[in-house]
Amino acid sequence: MDNKLTTPTRRQLLRIGGAGLAAAALGGLTACGQTASAPVPPPSPGGDPWRRFAGTTINFISENTAPTAAIAANLQPFKELTGIDINIVTLDLQALVQRVALDLAGGQSQYDVVYADPYQVLAPYAAGLADLREFAADDSYPPLEGGFEDFIPTQLQATGMFGGSDAIYALPYDCPTMIWQYRMDLFEKYHSRMQADLGFDPTPSGERTWEEYFRIAEWINENVDEVPYGTGHQAKQHDSLMADFSNVLWAYGGDYFPDGQQVGLRGTDDPGPCLLDSPEAIEAADFYRRLVSIAHPGSLGWDWDGVGNALAAGEVAMAPNWHEFAATNEAALPGQVGYAPLPQGPAGTANHFGGTGIGISAMSEGARRGAAWLFVNWATSPATQLSNLKSSAGGGTPTRQSVYALPEVQAATTRPSEMPNMLTADAVGIAWEEDRIGLRPKIPMWNECDTALFTELSRMLAGQKAAREAMEDATSRIDGIVARGWVA
């Protein structure tokens, strides 16, 4: 194969915690990310390819996500189809990353299927994941329905690929994306007054600007009694703060590194110098500081759950948040919440994408390795994604283009809808376009860079630093982190 794998350094593995030996384990992989021992058993002549590994038990480690909740609640169809048992372990993301690192260090692959977060699993551990093209090209397995081409192209690259390689390490599994969520009933009620006072059409859309968003929020603060505040934000000193700020950063023409879109889409070990001290980034930070200053005061303690609950509870009239909160919104405020792409800035609009893929440990061996592919194939299939979308356990949103084309899914994009996440389809469809999708850097050392940024942003929001100082300090810290990441 032509894929070039990058083995994480011992330093990077130690940074995750307790996994320094993983580099040695990864060093035993072949160029295709595959162990040399315990080959997959050959199929029986004339046998059902889905039943090829019946009686095998495999393990899947995942973050607590909507698709996994839906699958875990209804594993019987997979068991009946394949005869395979699957144990699912769900953890918060940081605990998952630590478990994956330790699993690699052990060299025995406790987990066959891995929820491969692009930034904390895929980028640092690409060498520890199998190239899924190996399975898709093998006629002894059931075909990958629709092929790789059926997945939304930006999502396949962002969640499944790394660097200059053509290898596909994961299939798109979930696709949370930040969009503008707003109280449609209040915007309709006050539309004429807002438009007269503000001098522009306040209807949320990607044509509105962030400055207009600010003015709408300020107007609601002063004129609307039904909610205490116009806007809320996930501005806690947490990964959520980076996610919320990034939408503004990109819209103002700022970025984390040169060629930021490509760094986010395909990833790299060497992103170059940090650009957060650019005039555009500083302007974005100063605007974000002003925006949060008029938002609900709870914003400084909210992550995505906090701001999602605040919108559902009637504490704010609008907020940027992950689109999969639509199901919560519809349960709490049926028919009252609308969805639009995020506002634009001087450089356009950007909608933060937070999707993840699932892949196979390159150290999974024998029948477990083949069974893992059957699960990855099944879990991301159109039929399973449709079932997840309908699930009362949560569901998630499809990552396959063919699912969106189904008549029943198309019908669910308007109310009344039995698939409430599909009410966001128009907004996220725009958000996933290549020139609108917002992608944080896919680099092995991203976790530390993320912490450096949201720490400095939090100091800025607390009034301890001006925007320029916060961005300059974040830049210096991130440059140091990236430099250390280059050391073997």
Short mmCIF file of N, CA and C in Angstrom, two decimals, residues 108 140 173 400 433 449:
data_model
loop_
_atom_site.label_atom_id
_atom_site.label_comp_id
_atom_site.label_asym_id
_atom_site.label_seq_id
_atom_site.Cartn_x
_atom_site.Cartn_y
_atom_site.Cartn_z
N GLN A 108 -1.69 -6.04 23.15
CA GLN A 108 -2.58 -7.19 22.99
C GLN A 108 -3.96 -6.79 22.48
N SER A 140 -13.84 -11.23 0.14
CA SER A 140 -14.34 -12.25 1.06
C SER A 140 -15.20 -11.65 2.17
N TYR A 173 -18.59 8.48 11.91
CA TYR A 173 -19.53 7.83 12.83
C TYR A 173 -20.52 8.81 13.44
N ARG A 400 -23.79 9.58 6.05
CA ARG A 400 -23.85 9.09 4.66
C ARG A 400 -24.83 9.92 3.84
N GLU A 433 -20.21 22.29 3.81
CA GLU A 433 -19.56 22.64 2.55
C GLU A 433 -18.10 22.96 2.81
N CYS A 449 -2.39 22.13 23.04
CA CYS A 449 -2.63 23.43 22.41
C CYS A 449 -4.02 23.96 22.77
#
